Short mmCIF file of C-alpha atoms and ligand atoms in Angstrom, two decimals:
data_model
loop_
_atom_site.label_atom_id
_atom_site.label_comp_id
_atom_site.label_asym_id
_atom_site.label_seq_id
_atom_site.Cartn_x
_atom_site.Cartn_y
_atom_site.Cartn_z
CA MET G 1 4.09 -30.10 -13.38
CA ASP G 2 3.19 -33.76 -13.51
CA GLY G 3 -0.05 -35.28 -14.75
CA LYS G 4 -1.39 -35.85 -11.26
CA ASN G 5 -1.19 -32.19 -10.36
CA ARG G 6 -2.73 -31.25 -13.66
CA GLU G 7 -5.85 -33.18 -12.78
CA LYS G 8 -6.24 -31.09 -9.69
CA SER G 9 -6.29 -27.88 -11.71
CA SER G 10 -9.89 -27.02 -10.95
CA LEU G 11 -9.31 -27.25 -7.22
CA LEU G 12 -7.70 -23.83 -7.13
CA ILE G 13 -10.52 -22.20 -5.18
CA THR G 14 -10.95 -25.03 -2.70
CA ARG G 15 -10.09 -23.99 0.82
CA ILE G 16 -7.11 -25.79 2.34
CA PRO G 17 -8.50 -27.42 5.48
CA MET G 18 -7.45 -25.80 8.75
CA THR G 19 -4.85 -27.99 10.33
CA LYS G 20 -3.26 -27.76 13.74
CA ASN G 21 0.06 -27.03 12.09
CA THR G 22 1.02 -24.02 14.18
CA ASN G 23 4.56 -23.86 12.87
CA PHE G 24 3.88 -24.33 9.18
CA ILE G 25 6.49 -21.65 8.67
CA SER G 26 9.14 -21.59 11.35
CA ILE G 27 11.65 -18.76 11.34
CA GLN G 28 14.39 -19.76 13.71
CA ASN G 29 16.98 -17.33 14.99
CA ILE G 30 17.26 -15.60 11.62
CA SER G 31 19.71 -12.72 11.14
CA LYS G 32 20.87 -10.84 8.07
CA HIS G 33 23.90 -8.58 8.04
CA PHE G 34 24.83 -6.33 5.12
CA GLY G 35 28.38 -5.37 6.04
CA ASP G 36 27.98 -3.38 9.26
CA VAL G 37 24.21 -3.06 8.88
CA ILE G 38 22.18 -5.56 10.90
CA ALA G 39 18.99 -5.61 8.82
CA VAL G 40 17.38 -8.54 10.67
CA ASP G 41 18.49 -9.47 14.18
CA GLN G 42 17.79 -12.94 15.63
CA VAL G 43 14.15 -13.20 14.66
CA ASN G 44 12.03 -16.15 15.81
CA ILE G 45 8.50 -16.47 14.43
CA ASP G 46 6.16 -19.44 13.95
CA ILE G 47 3.32 -18.97 11.47
CA ARG G 48 0.22 -21.19 11.31
CA GLU G 49 -1.00 -22.76 8.09
CA GLY G 50 -3.73 -20.56 6.62
CA GLU G 51 -2.85 -17.62 8.84
CA PHE G 52 -2.90 -13.99 7.73
CA PHE G 53 0.34 -12.84 9.34
CA SER G 54 1.76 -9.31 9.12
CA LEU G 55 5.20 -7.84 9.61
CA LEU G 56 4.67 -4.27 10.83
CA GLY G 57 7.25 -1.58 11.47
CA PRO G 58 8.70 1.71 10.29
CA SER G 59 10.68 2.00 7.09
CA GLY G 60 14.12 0.39 7.35
CA CYS G 61 13.26 -1.99 10.23
CA GLY G 62 14.01 -5.10 8.15
CA LYS G 63 10.58 -6.22 6.91
CA THR G 64 11.52 -6.61 3.24
CA THR G 65 14.79 -8.33 4.07
CA LEU G 66 12.96 -10.89 6.22
CA LEU G 67 10.37 -11.49 3.50
CA ARG G 68 13.09 -11.90 0.86
CA MET G 69 14.80 -14.51 3.05
CA ILE G 70 11.51 -16.47 3.27
CA ALA G 71 11.21 -16.25 -0.53
CA GLY G 72 14.85 -17.30 -0.97
CA PHE G 73 16.02 -14.11 -2.72
CA GLU G 74 18.34 -13.39 0.18
CA SER G 75 20.23 -15.93 2.27
CA PRO G 76 20.37 -15.51 6.06
CA THR G 77 23.65 -14.74 7.82
CA ASN G 78 22.44 -16.96 10.67
CA GLY G 79 19.48 -19.18 11.41
CA GLU G 80 17.16 -21.39 9.42
CA ILE G 81 13.71 -21.07 7.90
CA PHE G 82 11.48 -24.16 7.74
CA ILE G 83 8.38 -24.40 5.57
CA ASP G 84 6.11 -27.36 6.18
CA GLY G 85 8.91 -28.98 8.17
CA ASN G 86 11.56 -28.64 5.47
CA PRO G 87 14.69 -26.51 5.90
CA MET G 88 14.86 -23.91 3.13
CA SER G 89 18.54 -22.94 3.18
CA GLU G 90 19.44 -25.17 0.19
CA VAL G 91 16.18 -24.60 -1.70
CA PRO G 92 16.25 -21.98 -4.51
CA PRO G 93 13.35 -19.47 -4.76
CA ASN G 94 11.64 -21.22 -7.70
CA LEU G 95 11.43 -24.49 -5.79
CA ARG G 96 10.01 -22.99 -2.61
CA PRO G 97 6.24 -23.18 -1.99
CA THR G 98 6.17 -19.38 -1.90
CA ASN G 99 5.30 -16.59 -4.28
CA MET G 100 5.76 -12.87 -3.89
CA VAL G 101 3.63 -9.82 -4.72
CA PHE G 102 5.51 -6.54 -4.86
CA GLN G 103 4.39 -2.98 -4.28
CA ASN G 104 5.57 -1.85 -7.69
CA TYR G 105 3.56 -4.55 -9.39
CA ALA G 106 5.73 -5.58 -12.31
CA ILE G 107 3.08 -5.79 -15.01
CA PHE G 108 4.40 -6.00 -18.59
CA PRO G 109 2.73 -3.12 -20.44
CA HIS G 110 3.14 -4.69 -23.89
CA LEU G 111 1.31 -7.90 -22.92
CA ASP G 112 -2.41 -8.33 -22.35
CA VAL G 113 -3.78 -9.35 -18.97
CA ARG G 114 -3.96 -13.04 -19.85
CA ALA G 115 -0.34 -13.15 -20.98
CA ASN G 116 0.72 -11.24 -17.88
CA ILE G 117 -0.99 -13.73 -15.58
CA ALA G 118 0.06 -16.79 -17.57
CA TYR G 119 3.66 -15.55 -17.40
CA GLY G 120 3.90 -17.26 -14.01
CA LEU G 121 3.07 -20.60 -15.67
CA ARG G 122 5.57 -20.35 -18.51
CA LYS G 123 7.82 -23.04 -17.09
CA ASP G 124 4.98 -25.44 -16.36
CA HIS G 125 4.37 -26.43 -20.02
CA LEU G 126 0.59 -26.47 -19.81
CA SER G 127 -1.68 -26.74 -22.85
CA ARG G 128 -3.15 -23.43 -24.05
CA GLU G 129 -6.57 -24.62 -22.97
CA GLU G 130 -5.38 -25.51 -19.47
CA SER G 131 -3.46 -22.27 -19.17
CA ASN G 132 -6.48 -20.17 -20.24
CA LEU G 133 -8.67 -22.01 -17.76
CA ARG G 134 -6.30 -21.28 -14.93
CA VAL G 135 -6.01 -17.62 -15.98
CA GLU G 136 -9.79 -17.27 -15.95
CA GLU G 137 -9.98 -18.91 -12.50
CA ALA G 138 -7.34 -16.54 -11.19
CA LEU G 139 -9.16 -13.55 -12.72
CA GLU G 140 -12.34 -14.63 -10.96
CA MET G 141 -10.50 -14.86 -7.67
CA VAL G 142 -9.39 -11.24 -7.95
CA LYS G 143 -12.82 -10.16 -9.21
CA LEU G 144 -11.77 -9.29 -12.75
CA PRO G 145 -13.53 -12.01 -14.79
CA GLY G 146 -13.33 -11.48 -18.53
CA PHE G 147 -10.41 -9.04 -18.33
CA GLY G 148 -7.99 -11.43 -20.07
CA THR G 149 -7.80 -9.58 -23.37
CA ARG G 150 -7.36 -6.09 -21.90
CA ARG G 151 -4.02 -4.42 -22.41
CA ALA G 152 -2.14 -3.86 -19.19
CA ASN G 153 -1.89 -0.12 -19.88
CA GLU G 154 -5.70 0.09 -19.97
CA LEU G 155 -5.94 -0.79 -16.28
CA SER G 156 -6.30 1.39 -13.19
CA GLY G 157 -3.83 1.12 -10.30
CA GLY G 158 -6.20 -1.10 -8.31
CA GLN G 159 -6.79 -3.38 -11.30
CA ARG G 160 -3.07 -3.69 -11.99
CA GLN G 161 -2.54 -4.74 -8.39
CA ARG G 162 -5.24 -7.41 -8.76
CA ILE G 163 -3.49 -8.70 -11.88
CA ALA G 164 -0.24 -8.91 -9.93
CA LEU G 165 -2.12 -10.90 -7.26
CA ALA G 166 -3.64 -13.18 -9.88
CA ARG G 167 -0.21 -13.83 -11.35
CA ALA G 168 1.09 -14.89 -7.95
CA LEU G 169 -1.99 -16.99 -7.15
CA ILE G 170 -2.00 -18.90 -10.42
CA LYS G 171 1.14 -20.71 -9.27
CA ARG G 172 -0.88 -22.06 -6.32
CA PRO G 173 1.73 -21.21 -3.72
CA LYS G 174 1.22 -22.48 -0.19
CA VAL G 175 2.54 -19.16 1.05
CA LEU G 176 1.91 -15.76 -0.51
CA LEU G 177 4.41 -13.07 0.43
CA LEU G 178 3.12 -9.52 0.00
CA ASP G 179 5.51 -6.58 0.32
CA GLU G 180 3.44 -3.42 0.92
CA PRO G 181 1.19 -4.42 -1.98
CA LEU G 182 -1.31 -1.63 -1.37
CA GLY G 183 1.25 1.10 -0.70
CA ALA G 184 0.82 2.83 -4.04
CA LEU G 185 -2.98 3.04 -3.88
CA ASP G 186 -4.96 6.01 -2.57
CA LYS G 187 -6.71 5.67 0.79
CA LYS G 188 -10.18 4.76 -0.38
CA LEU G 189 -9.01 2.17 -2.88
CA ARG G 190 -6.55 0.81 -0.35
CA GLU G 191 -9.31 0.21 2.21
CA GLU G 192 -11.43 -1.49 -0.42
CA MET G 193 -8.53 -3.73 -1.46
CA GLN G 194 -7.79 -4.55 2.20
CA LEU G 195 -11.25 -6.05 2.63
CA GLU G 196 -10.95 -7.95 -0.62
CA LEU G 197 -7.51 -9.25 0.21
CA ARG G 198 -8.81 -10.57 3.51
CA SER G 199 -11.81 -12.29 1.96
CA LEU G 200 -9.62 -13.69 -0.81
CA GLN G 201 -7.20 -15.07 1.77
CA GLU G 202 -10.09 -16.64 3.69
CA SER G 203 -11.55 -18.23 0.58
CA VAL G 204 -8.31 -19.72 -0.77
CA GLY G 205 -6.83 -20.52 2.64
CA ILE G 206 -3.27 -19.75 1.55
CA THR G 207 -0.92 -18.56 4.28
CA PHE G 208 -0.30 -14.83 3.77
CA ILE G 209 2.75 -12.98 5.06
CA PHE G 210 1.95 -9.34 4.58
CA VAL G 211 4.42 -6.49 5.03
CA THR G 212 3.22 -3.00 5.92
CA HIS G 213 4.32 0.12 7.79
CA ASP G 214 0.66 1.07 8.31
CA GLN G 215 -0.51 -0.08 11.76
CA GLU G 216 -4.19 0.34 10.95
CA GLU G 217 -3.80 -1.84 7.88
CA ALA G 218 -1.97 -4.53 9.88
CA LEU G 219 -4.58 -4.54 12.66
CA THR G 220 -7.51 -4.64 10.21
CA LEU G 221 -6.21 -7.53 8.14
CA SER G 222 -4.22 -9.83 10.33
CA ASP G 223 -4.72 -12.82 12.57
CA ARG G 224 -1.38 -11.93 14.14
CA VAL G 225 1.16 -9.16 13.75
CA ALA G 226 4.89 -9.10 14.47
CA VAL G 227 5.89 -5.53 15.36
CA MET G 228 9.46 -4.92 14.22
CA SER G 229 12.01 -2.26 15.05
CA ARG G 230 15.68 -2.09 14.06
CA GLY G 231 15.70 -5.65 12.78
CA GLU G 232 14.11 -7.15 15.89
CA VAL G 233 10.62 -8.41 16.66
CA LEU G 234 9.33 -6.40 19.62
CA GLN G 235 6.04 -8.27 20.00
CA ASN G 236 4.21 -10.96 18.06
CA ALA G 237 0.53 -11.13 18.97
CA SER G 238 -3.07 -10.75 17.84
CA PRO G 239 -4.22 -7.19 17.02
CA LYS G 240 -6.33 -7.17 20.17
CA GLU G 241 -3.45 -8.20 22.39
CA LEU G 242 -1.07 -5.68 20.80
CA TYR G 243 -3.59 -2.96 21.53
CA SER G 244 -4.52 -3.94 25.07
CA LYS G 245 -1.24 -5.51 26.26
CA PRO G 246 1.71 -3.86 24.53
CA VAL G 247 4.97 -5.16 25.99
CA ASN G 248 6.88 -1.91 25.85
CA VAL G 249 6.63 1.81 25.20
CA GLU G 250 7.68 1.47 21.57
CA VAL G 251 4.85 -0.95 20.73
CA ALA G 252 2.35 1.02 22.83
CA ASP G 253 3.29 4.20 20.97
CA PHE G 254 3.27 2.58 17.52
CA ILE G 255 -0.11 0.85 17.87
CA GLY G 256 -2.92 3.41 18.17
CA LYS G 257 -2.85 6.52 20.34
CA MET G 258 -1.51 6.27 23.88
CA ASN G 259 -0.91 8.58 26.86
CA PHE G 260 2.25 8.09 28.91
CA LEU G 261 3.07 9.14 32.44
CA ASN G 262 6.32 8.81 34.42
CA ALA G 263 5.96 7.08 37.76
CA GLN G 264 7.86 5.31 40.52
CA VAL G 265 6.88 2.06 42.19
CA ASP G 266 5.96 2.78 45.80
CA LYS G 267 4.69 -0.59 47.03
CA ILE G 268 4.07 -4.02 45.58
CA ASP G 269 1.44 -6.32 47.05
CA GLY G 270 1.02 -9.29 44.71
CA ASP G 271 -0.29 -7.74 41.49
CA ARG G 272 -1.46 -4.60 43.32
CA ILE G 273 1.02 -1.87 42.58
CA SER G 274 1.06 1.50 44.35
CA LEU G 275 2.75 4.21 42.34
CA ASN G 276 3.87 7.75 42.73
CA ALA G 277 3.07 9.35 39.40
CA GLN G 278 4.28 12.64 38.01
CA GLY G 279 1.47 15.23 38.43
CA PHE G 280 -1.01 12.55 39.52
CA GLY G 281 0.39 11.77 42.96
CA SER G 282 -0.42 8.40 44.50
CA ILE G 283 -2.21 5.99 42.13
CA GLN G 284 -2.93 2.26 42.03
CA ALA G 285 -2.59 -0.24 39.22
CA THR G 286 -2.86 -3.98 38.67
CA ALA G 287 0.18 -5.48 36.96
CA THR G 288 2.90 -8.09 37.07
CA GLY G 289 6.35 -8.17 35.51
CA ASP G 290 10.05 -8.50 36.23
CA PHE G 291 10.54 -4.78 35.73
CA LEU G 292 8.35 -3.97 38.74
CA GLU G 293 10.55 -3.34 41.76
CA GLN G 294 10.03 -1.08 44.69
CA GLY G 295 11.62 2.33 44.11
CA LYS G 296 12.08 1.77 40.37
CA ASP G 297 10.88 4.09 37.63
CA VAL G 298 8.12 2.79 35.34
CA ILE G 299 5.93 4.21 32.61
CA VAL G 300 2.17 4.28 33.07
CA ALA G 301 0.22 4.07 29.80
CA ILE G 302 -3.47 4.70 29.25
CA ARG G 303 -5.56 4.81 26.10
CA PRO G 304 -7.47 8.05 25.31
CA GLU G 305 -10.79 6.18 25.37
CA LYS G 306 -10.09 4.86 28.88
CA LEU G 307 -9.96 8.36 30.36
CA VAL G 308 -13.26 9.96 31.36
CA LEU G 309 -13.58 13.75 31.18
CA SER G 310 -15.85 15.59 33.65
CA THR G 311 -16.54 19.24 34.29
CA THR G 312 -17.20 18.67 37.98
CA PRO G 313 -14.98 16.96 40.57
CA VAL G 314 -15.30 13.19 40.44
CA THR G 315 -17.29 11.90 43.42
CA SER G 316 -17.82 8.31 42.27
CA GLY G 317 -14.81 7.09 44.24
CA LYS G 318 -12.92 6.46 41.00
CA ALA G 319 -9.33 7.62 40.81
CA SER G 320 -9.13 11.11 39.32
CA VAL G 321 -6.96 14.16 38.76
CA ALA G 322 -7.77 17.80 38.04
CA GLY G 323 -6.53 19.53 34.92
CA LYS G 324 -7.18 22.30 32.42
CA LEU G 325 -8.76 21.87 29.04
CA ASN G 326 -6.23 22.62 26.35
CA THR G 327 -7.52 21.97 22.84
CA SER G 328 -10.08 19.69 21.29
CA ALA G 329 -10.46 18.03 17.93
CA TYR G 330 -13.84 17.05 16.53
CA LEU G 331 -13.56 13.75 14.63
CA GLY G 332 -17.21 13.14 13.77
CA ASP G 333 -17.91 9.89 15.57
CA ARG G 334 -15.94 11.08 18.59
CA SER G 335 -13.87 14.00 19.84
CA HIS G 336 -10.38 14.21 21.21
CA TYR G 337 -9.84 16.57 24.10
CA TYR G 338 -6.41 17.49 25.38
CA VAL G 339 -6.07 18.11 29.09
CA SER G 340 -3.01 19.61 30.83
CA VAL G 341 -2.24 18.31 34.28
CA ASN G 342 0.10 20.31 36.53
CA GLY G 343 3.50 18.68 36.72
CA CYS G 344 3.10 16.58 33.55
CA ASP G 345 5.14 17.18 30.40
CA HIS G 346 2.40 16.53 27.83
CA PRO G 347 -1.34 17.11 27.78
CA PHE G 348 -3.47 13.97 28.00
CA ALA G 349 -5.61 12.94 25.06
CA VAL G 350 -9.14 11.92 25.97
CA ALA G 351 -11.36 10.31 23.36
CA THR G 352 -14.98 10.64 24.14
CA HIS G 353 -18.42 10.34 22.60
CA GLU G 354 -20.04 12.66 25.10
CA ILE G 355 -18.89 14.60 28.11
CA GLU G 356 -20.23 13.66 31.52
CA SER G 357 -22.33 16.41 33.05
CA ALA G 358 -21.60 19.07 30.44
CA SER G 359 -22.51 20.23 26.98
CA ASP G 360 -19.79 21.10 24.51
CA GLU G 361 -20.27 24.87 24.94
CA LEU G 362 -19.12 24.61 28.51
CA LEU G 363 -15.86 23.13 27.42
CA GLU G 364 -14.02 26.30 26.59
CA ARG G 365 -10.24 26.32 26.54
CA GLY G 366 -8.59 26.81 29.92
CA ARG G 367 -11.54 25.67 32.01
CA GLU G 368 -10.96 23.30 34.87
CA VAL G 369 -11.86 19.66 34.19
CA TRP G 370 -11.32 16.27 35.85
CA LEU G 371 -9.96 13.07 34.43
CA SER G 372 -10.93 9.74 35.93
CA TRP G 373 -10.16 6.15 35.03
CA ALA G 374 -10.65 2.58 36.10
CA GLU G 375 -7.54 1.13 37.74
CA GLU G 376 -7.49 -1.89 35.43
CA SER G 377 -7.16 0.35 32.38
CA LEU G 378 -3.68 1.47 33.42
CA ILE G 379 -0.84 -0.40 31.68
CA LEU G 380 2.57 -0.47 33.37
CA LEU G 381 5.62 -0.64 31.14
CA PRO G 382 9.37 -0.73 31.70
CA VAL G 383 11.27 2.53 31.15
CA ALA G 384 12.62 2.43 27.57
N1 ADP U 1 21.07 -5.13 -0.27
C1 ADP U 1 21.32 -4.37 0.80
N2 ADP U 1 22.55 -3.89 1.06
C2 ADP U 1 22.81 -3.15 2.13
N3 ADP U 1 21.87 -2.78 3.05
C3 ADP U 1 20.63 -3.20 2.85
C4 ADP U 1 20.27 -4.02 1.72
N4 ADP U 1 18.94 -4.28 1.81
C5 ADP U 1 18.51 -3.67 2.92
N5 ADP U 1 19.49 -3.01 3.55
C6 ADP U 1 19.40 -2.27 4.81
O1 ADP U 1 18.79 -3.11 5.76
C7 ADP U 1 17.88 -2.39 6.58
C8 ADP U 1 16.50 -3.01 6.47
O2 ADP U 1 15.98 -2.75 5.17
P1 ADP U 1 14.58 -3.32 4.66
O3 ADP U 1 14.52 -4.75 4.96
O4 ADP U 1 14.42 -2.88 3.27
O5 ADP U 1 13.56 -2.53 5.62
P2 ADP U 1 12.00 -2.25 5.45
O6 ADP U 1 11.46 -3.16 4.40
O7 ADP U 1 11.42 -2.51 6.81
O8 ADP U 1 11.85 -0.81 5.09
C9 ADP U 1 17.97 -0.95 6.12
O9 ADP U 1 18.88 -0.29 6.94
C10 ADP U 1 18.47 -1.07 4.71
O10 ADP U 1 19.18 0.09 4.34
MG1 MG U 2 10.44 -2.67 2.61
#
């Protein structure tokens, strides 16, 4: 580190101003093959400066491999990664503006907290005073002020993870790469750390690339999420868009709970689509897309909270179908009811706060009920 940077040492907590740099990190046509295994398959992603970006997908879909290529621990088979406009292919990990936090936080048990955090600075040749100052700043950022002299083996799981974060942050990376950093924590602690991670990211303004297989975690934390499957990015969008406009059945099924129905396109009139749906008969939807062709099979998707359950036939003029109540699950703030419709393979999940025109006692298993919905809540998707 040169003298100029040293003078800036107390600026650690200053927020990097929001710029319009929408492709601060640009992942261009990146693939990684391990022999016959295609771990990452032609991925294109642009990440904004200061963004909290997540890679979400089931185990083995290529998240870690992609993250390791951004860090420089793995070189791509094809493609190029740019950070702040610079190609990274010839840049070794230690010279990239990135730092990584792992799930199995590699804390040295024989060192105290200060030494563990300062370990990241060992090549920077700072004075002891400067180094201690930076450690204390980093400890404050992760809400563990004064913990410097604790032994690492005197820390809880959550505290150890904060130390790992502090060690990554003390290097002042422009990009923090986090590989399932909360995976080893229990649910309550994990939720607490999620909120803290988000407020930390907002206060320091560093770009975060966060890997998780937990969709709730990704939706809670992120500005945008890339949903991955078998090495590919299926959809890259804001949490809200992923939830309300999934591009295919795989994303729709992975993000939240979704009901699916087989149907055939009957008529297309602009964005007005008439469908013949299994068990439901003739229904209408509003949609556009290349996959919509007269006579073709499509999948109709609808969220449980978009279905309305009634114990009397629906007379409001809304589209509806009759069914039989199957099972219900009480979830405290809401209930899930499952309704079988003749001719459909699976019962439909309905999430509801209260039932129209009925008290819960009337909702015994096997009784006839009606489902209704607003046309615009139907999502049409291509057959997988
Ligand atoms: N070093 C490696 N050698 C061979 N195969 C690997 C290697 N690293 C990862 N893979 C394979 O690449 C795929 C993606 O792995 P990974 O990126 O770890 O997925 P994720 O982090 O989403 O669970 C998997 O099939 C995995 O077995
Ligand atoms: Mg992984």
